[in-house]
Short mmCIF file of C-alpha atoms in Angstrom, two decimals:
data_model
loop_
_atom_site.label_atom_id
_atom_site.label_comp_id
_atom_site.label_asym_id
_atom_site.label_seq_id
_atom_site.Cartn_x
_atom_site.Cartn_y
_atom_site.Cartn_z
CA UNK A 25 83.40 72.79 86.96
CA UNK A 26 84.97 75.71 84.42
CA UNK A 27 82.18 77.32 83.29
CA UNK A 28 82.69 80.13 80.03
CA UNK A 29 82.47 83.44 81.29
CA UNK A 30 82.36 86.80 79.82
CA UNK A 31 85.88 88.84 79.96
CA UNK A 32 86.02 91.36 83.06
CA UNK A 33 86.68 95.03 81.30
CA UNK A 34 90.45 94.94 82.04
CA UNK A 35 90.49 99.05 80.72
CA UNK A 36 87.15 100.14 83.26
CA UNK A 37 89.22 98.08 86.02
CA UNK A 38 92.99 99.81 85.64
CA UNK A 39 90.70 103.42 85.08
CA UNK A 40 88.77 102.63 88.22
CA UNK A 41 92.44 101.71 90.24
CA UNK A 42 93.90 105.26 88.60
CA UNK A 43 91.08 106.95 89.76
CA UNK A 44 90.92 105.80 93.43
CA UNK A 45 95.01 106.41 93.89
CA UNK A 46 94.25 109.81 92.64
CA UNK A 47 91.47 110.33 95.07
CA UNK A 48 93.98 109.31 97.90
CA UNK A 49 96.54 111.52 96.94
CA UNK A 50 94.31 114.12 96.72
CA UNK A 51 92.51 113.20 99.69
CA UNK A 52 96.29 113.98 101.54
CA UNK A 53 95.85 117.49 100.55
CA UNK A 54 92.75 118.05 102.20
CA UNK A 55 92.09 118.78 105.90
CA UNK A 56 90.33 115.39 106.20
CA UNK A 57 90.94 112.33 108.80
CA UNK A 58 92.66 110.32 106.56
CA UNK A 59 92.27 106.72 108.16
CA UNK A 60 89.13 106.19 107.67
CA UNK A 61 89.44 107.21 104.23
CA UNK A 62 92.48 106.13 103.25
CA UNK A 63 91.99 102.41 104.46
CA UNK A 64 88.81 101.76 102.47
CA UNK A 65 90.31 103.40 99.25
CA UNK A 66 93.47 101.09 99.33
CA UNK A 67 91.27 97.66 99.90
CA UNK A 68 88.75 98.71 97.47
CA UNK A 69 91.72 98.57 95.03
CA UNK A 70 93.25 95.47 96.31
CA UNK A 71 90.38 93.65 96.11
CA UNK A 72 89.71 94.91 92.11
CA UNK A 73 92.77 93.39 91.54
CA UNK A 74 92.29 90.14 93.14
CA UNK A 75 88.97 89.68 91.61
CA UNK A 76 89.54 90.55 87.96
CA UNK A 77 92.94 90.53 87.59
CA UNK A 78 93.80 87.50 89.16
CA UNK A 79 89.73 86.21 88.47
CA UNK A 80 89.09 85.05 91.84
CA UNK A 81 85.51 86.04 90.87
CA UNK A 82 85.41 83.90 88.01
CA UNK A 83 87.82 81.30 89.42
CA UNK A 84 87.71 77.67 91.65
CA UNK A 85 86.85 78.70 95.37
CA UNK A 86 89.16 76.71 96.22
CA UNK A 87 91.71 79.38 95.15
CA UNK A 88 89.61 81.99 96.97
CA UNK A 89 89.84 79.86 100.19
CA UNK A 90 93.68 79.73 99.72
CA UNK A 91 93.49 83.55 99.34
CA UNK A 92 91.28 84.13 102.53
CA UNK A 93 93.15 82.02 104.83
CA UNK A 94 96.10 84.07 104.40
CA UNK A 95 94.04 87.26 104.74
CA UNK A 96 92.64 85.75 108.12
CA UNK A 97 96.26 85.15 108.95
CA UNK A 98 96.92 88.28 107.89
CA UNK A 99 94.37 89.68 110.51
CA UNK A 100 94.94 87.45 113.28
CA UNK A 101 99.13 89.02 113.01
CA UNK A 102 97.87 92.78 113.10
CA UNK A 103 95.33 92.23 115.85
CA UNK A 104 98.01 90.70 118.12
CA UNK A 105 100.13 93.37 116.94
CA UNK A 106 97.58 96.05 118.00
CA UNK A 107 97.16 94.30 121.29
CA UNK A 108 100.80 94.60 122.22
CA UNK A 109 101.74 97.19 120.97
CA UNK A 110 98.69 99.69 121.25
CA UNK A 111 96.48 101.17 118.11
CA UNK A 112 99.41 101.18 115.66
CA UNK A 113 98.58 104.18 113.70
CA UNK A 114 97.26 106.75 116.29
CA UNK A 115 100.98 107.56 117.28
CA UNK A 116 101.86 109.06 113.94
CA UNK A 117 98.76 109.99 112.20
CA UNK A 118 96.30 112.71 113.60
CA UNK B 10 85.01 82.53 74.03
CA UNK B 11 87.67 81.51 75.72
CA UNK B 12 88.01 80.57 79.23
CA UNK B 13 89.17 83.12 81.08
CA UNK B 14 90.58 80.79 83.82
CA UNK B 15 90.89 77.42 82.87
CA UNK B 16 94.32 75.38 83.18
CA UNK B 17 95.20 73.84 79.59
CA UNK B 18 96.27 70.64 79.34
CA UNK B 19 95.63 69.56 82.80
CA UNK B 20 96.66 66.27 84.84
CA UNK B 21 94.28 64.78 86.72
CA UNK B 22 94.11 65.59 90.17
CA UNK B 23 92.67 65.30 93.29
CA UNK B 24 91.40 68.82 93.37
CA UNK B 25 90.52 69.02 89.76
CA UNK B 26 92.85 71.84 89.53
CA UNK B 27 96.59 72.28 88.11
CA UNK B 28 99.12 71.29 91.02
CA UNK B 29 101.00 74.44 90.21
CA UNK B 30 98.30 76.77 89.82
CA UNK B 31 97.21 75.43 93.29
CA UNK B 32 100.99 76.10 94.84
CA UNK B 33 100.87 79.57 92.89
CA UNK B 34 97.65 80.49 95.29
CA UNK B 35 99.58 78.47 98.38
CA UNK B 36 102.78 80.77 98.04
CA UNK B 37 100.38 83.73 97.74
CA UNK B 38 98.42 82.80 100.79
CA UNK B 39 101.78 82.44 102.34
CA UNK B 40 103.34 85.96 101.00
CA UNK B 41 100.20 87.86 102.19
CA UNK B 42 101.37 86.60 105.90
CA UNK B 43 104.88 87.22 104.98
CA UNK B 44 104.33 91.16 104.16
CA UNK B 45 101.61 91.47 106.26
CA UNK B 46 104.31 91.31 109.45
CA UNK B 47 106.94 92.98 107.38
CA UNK B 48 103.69 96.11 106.73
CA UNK B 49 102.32 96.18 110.85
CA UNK B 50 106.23 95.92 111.90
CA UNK B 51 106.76 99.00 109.77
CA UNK B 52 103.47 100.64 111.53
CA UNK B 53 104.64 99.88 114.93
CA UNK B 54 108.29 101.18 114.81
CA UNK B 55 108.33 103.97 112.22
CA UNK B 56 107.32 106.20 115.27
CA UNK B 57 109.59 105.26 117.63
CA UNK B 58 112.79 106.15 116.13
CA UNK B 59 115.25 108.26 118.54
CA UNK B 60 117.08 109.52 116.27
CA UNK B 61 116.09 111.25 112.48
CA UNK B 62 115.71 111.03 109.97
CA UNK B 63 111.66 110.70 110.51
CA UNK B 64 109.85 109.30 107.53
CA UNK B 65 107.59 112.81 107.42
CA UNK B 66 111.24 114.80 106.78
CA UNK B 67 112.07 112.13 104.08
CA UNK B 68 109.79 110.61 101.97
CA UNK B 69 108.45 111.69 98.82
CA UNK B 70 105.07 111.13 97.73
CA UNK B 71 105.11 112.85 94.47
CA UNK B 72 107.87 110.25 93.08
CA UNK B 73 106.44 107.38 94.61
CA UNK B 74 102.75 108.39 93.09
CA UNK B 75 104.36 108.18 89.85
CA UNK B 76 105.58 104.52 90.78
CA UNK B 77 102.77 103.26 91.92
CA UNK B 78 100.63 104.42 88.38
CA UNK B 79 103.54 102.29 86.86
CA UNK B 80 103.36 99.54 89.24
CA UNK B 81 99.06 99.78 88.44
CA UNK B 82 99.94 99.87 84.41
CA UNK B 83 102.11 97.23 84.55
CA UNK B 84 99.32 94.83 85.94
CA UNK B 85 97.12 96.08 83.26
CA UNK B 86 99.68 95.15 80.67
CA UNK B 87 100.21 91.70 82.21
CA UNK B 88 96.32 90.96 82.49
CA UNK B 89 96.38 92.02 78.68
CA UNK B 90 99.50 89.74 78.07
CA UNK B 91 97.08 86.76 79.11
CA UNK B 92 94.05 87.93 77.23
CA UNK B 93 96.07 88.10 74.20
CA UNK B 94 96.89 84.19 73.99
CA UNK B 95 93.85 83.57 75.16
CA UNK B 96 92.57 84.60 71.82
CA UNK B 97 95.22 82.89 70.11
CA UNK B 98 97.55 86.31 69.53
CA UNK B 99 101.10 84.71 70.90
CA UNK B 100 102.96 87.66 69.15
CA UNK B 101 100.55 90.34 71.18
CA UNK B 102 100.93 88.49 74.21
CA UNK B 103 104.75 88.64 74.18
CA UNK B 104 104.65 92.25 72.91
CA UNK B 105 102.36 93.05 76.53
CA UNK B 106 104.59 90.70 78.38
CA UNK B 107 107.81 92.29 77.19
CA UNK B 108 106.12 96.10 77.85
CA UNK B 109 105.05 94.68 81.46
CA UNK B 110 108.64 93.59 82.27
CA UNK B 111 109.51 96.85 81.18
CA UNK B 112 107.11 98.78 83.67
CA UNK B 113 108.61 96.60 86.37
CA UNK B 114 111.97 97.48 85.25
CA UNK B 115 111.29 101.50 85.08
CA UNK B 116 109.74 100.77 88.70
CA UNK B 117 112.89 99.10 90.16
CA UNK B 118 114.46 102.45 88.51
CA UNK B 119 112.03 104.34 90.37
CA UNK B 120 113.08 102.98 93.65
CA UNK B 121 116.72 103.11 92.78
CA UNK B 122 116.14 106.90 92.71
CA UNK B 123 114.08 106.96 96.12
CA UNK B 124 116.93 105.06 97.97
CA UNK B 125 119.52 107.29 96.79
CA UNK B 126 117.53 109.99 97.71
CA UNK B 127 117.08 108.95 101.05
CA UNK B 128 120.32 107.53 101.63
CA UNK B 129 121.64 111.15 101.04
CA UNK B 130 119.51 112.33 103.71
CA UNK B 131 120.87 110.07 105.88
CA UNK B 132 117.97 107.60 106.21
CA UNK B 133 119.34 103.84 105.69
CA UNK B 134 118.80 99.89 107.29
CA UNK B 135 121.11 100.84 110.36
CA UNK B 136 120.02 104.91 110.87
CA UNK B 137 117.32 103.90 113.17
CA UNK B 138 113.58 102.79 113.80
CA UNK B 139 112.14 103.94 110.54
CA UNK B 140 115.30 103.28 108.29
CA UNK B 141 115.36 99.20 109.42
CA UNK B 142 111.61 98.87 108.86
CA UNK B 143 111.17 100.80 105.95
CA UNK B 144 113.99 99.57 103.91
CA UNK B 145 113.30 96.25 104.90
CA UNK B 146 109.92 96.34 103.69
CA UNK B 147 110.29 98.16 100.38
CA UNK B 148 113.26 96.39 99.60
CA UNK B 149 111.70 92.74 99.81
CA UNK B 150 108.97 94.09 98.11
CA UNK B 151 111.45 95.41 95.32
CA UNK B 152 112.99 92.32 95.22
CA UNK B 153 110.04 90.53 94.57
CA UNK B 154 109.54 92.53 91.80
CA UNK B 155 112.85 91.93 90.14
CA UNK B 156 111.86 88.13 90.54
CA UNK B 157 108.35 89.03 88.79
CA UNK B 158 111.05 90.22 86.17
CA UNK B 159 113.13 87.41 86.21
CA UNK B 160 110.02 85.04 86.03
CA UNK B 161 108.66 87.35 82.92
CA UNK B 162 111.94 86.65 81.13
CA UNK B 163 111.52 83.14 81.62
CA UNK B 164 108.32 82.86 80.18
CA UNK B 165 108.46 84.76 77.24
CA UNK B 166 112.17 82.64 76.28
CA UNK B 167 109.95 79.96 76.27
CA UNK B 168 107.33 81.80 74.31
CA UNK B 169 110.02 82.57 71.69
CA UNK B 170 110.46 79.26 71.71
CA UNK B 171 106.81 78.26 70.43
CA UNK B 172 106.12 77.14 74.24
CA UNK B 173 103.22 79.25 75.20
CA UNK B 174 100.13 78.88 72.60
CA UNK B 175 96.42 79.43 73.66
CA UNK B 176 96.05 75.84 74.61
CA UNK B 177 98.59 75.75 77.06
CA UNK B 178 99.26 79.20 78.48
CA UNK B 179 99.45 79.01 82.08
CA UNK B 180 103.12 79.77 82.48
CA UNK B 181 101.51 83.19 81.58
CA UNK B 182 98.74 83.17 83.83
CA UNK B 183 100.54 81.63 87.07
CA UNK B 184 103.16 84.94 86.34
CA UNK B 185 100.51 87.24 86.11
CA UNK B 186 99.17 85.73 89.36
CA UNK B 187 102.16 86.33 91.33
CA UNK B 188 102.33 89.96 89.71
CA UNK B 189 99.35 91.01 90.10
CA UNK B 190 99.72 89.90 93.91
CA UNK B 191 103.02 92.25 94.12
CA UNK B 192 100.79 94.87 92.78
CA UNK B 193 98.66 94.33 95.71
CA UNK B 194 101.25 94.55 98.54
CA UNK B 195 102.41 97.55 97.09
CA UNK B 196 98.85 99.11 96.72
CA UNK B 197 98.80 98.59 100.62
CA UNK B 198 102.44 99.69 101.12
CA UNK B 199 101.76 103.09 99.04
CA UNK B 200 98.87 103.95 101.59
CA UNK B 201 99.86 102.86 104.81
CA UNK B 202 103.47 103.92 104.01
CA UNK B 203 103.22 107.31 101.82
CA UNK B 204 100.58 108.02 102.90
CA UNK B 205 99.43 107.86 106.01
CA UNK B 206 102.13 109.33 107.92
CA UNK B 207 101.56 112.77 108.91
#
């Protein structure tokens, strides 16, 4: 069922997706491993996006099961990717 | 208060959800896939060109930073667009979705002026390893937004037209779905791309 929901703050959501891209750039500059940073940053903002932009916190799960299995598919293609063709990033990022 | 999600006018269906929000998510699903292999194809050859350009000598982050905050503010306008009919403002709405087709626009512009760049520097689809993969990926991506474009002009004709009121707005909300998603991909591509490479 559609329930009524409160409006997501659209504003503390694009400040929040501002902020993080900042803090990779930034985080570029610095003498940091950048994976492990970098990675986390970028999904963090992905998934603000999906879930208030797009409301897949407010929406049908269906649409969030829709979302997932392509996410799953999206894992299963860079897991066989890693497996053939070794850790993809580790030959151009140190 | 409005819904924030609800289909308007909606057919009775099996789900209990609009067929064509439900192939909205479906083609999603499916694009996720789709740039996903275009994104770990990229990964995997980018370092194995023989031949330079390498994408360290070429790319520019500064430029492309200033993309992606218009890429980011064009999903805020679009998300706006929505809210506005949602509270019954059709002339706010199409003001948003007019400034978020602009965004996309000054973003294609944006790209325009990184491919020329690079081209100049000799970097292109047939120069090697990095040229095919990165051009290939940025440029569907680009191309998706000039259909997110397209697909904005489309809606707001027919919101000129009286077509889009707060009871039945989800032309606006299935085109913010697929732009927001574009959004996405290039929130990934701006990290794993610009980013990540030295």
């Amino acid at each position: 069922m559609e329930t009524q929901h409160t409006k997501p703050n659209y504003i503390a959501v694009f400040i929040a997706l501002v902020i993080l891209t900042a803090a990779e750039v930034t985080v570029t500059y610095l003498p940091v491993p950048r994976l492990p940073i970098l990675i986390p940053l970028s999904i963090t903002k992905a998934v603000l996006v999906v879930l208030f932009y797009m409301h897949l916190k407010y929406d049908r799960r269906l649409f969030s099961g829709l979302f997932l299995i392509g996410v799953f598919g999206a894992l299963a293609v860079i897991i066989s990717f890693t497996l053939l063709f070794g850790p993809p990033l580790l030959d151009t990022v140190k | 208060m409005s819904d924030i999600t609800a289909p308007q006018e909606i057919e009775p269906t099996a789900l209990g959800v609009d067929n064509r929000k439900l192939a909205v998510w479906i083609f999603i699903a499916s694009e996720v896939m789709f740039f996903t292999g275009l994104i770990v194809t990229y990964i995997v050859m980018r370092g194995r060109s023989t031949t330079g350009p390498y994408p360290e000598e070429v790319l520019s982050v500064p430029l492309v930073a200033i993309n992606t905050f218009i890429l980011l503010s064009s999903s805020f306008t679009m998300v706006t667009a929505l809210s506005a009919i949602q509270r019954g403002d059709a002339r706010g709405m199409r003001r948003w979705l007019i400034a978020t087709a602009v965004l996309g626009l000054l973003f294609l512009s944006g790209q325009a002026i990184e491919f020329t760049t690079l081209f100049r520097d000799g970097a292109s689809l047939s120069s090697n390893m990095f040229g095919a993969t990165f051009f290939t990926l940025t440029g569907f991506h680009g191309m998706h937004v000039f259909v997110g474009v397209l697909w904005i002009g489309f809606v707001l004709a027919r919101a000129f037209r009286g077509g889009v009121t707060p009871d039945n707005h989800l032309a606006v909300e299935l085109v913010g779905l697929y732009w927001h998603f574009v959004d996405i991909v290039w929130i990934i591509i701006f990290t794993v791309v610009y980013l990540l490479r030295m």
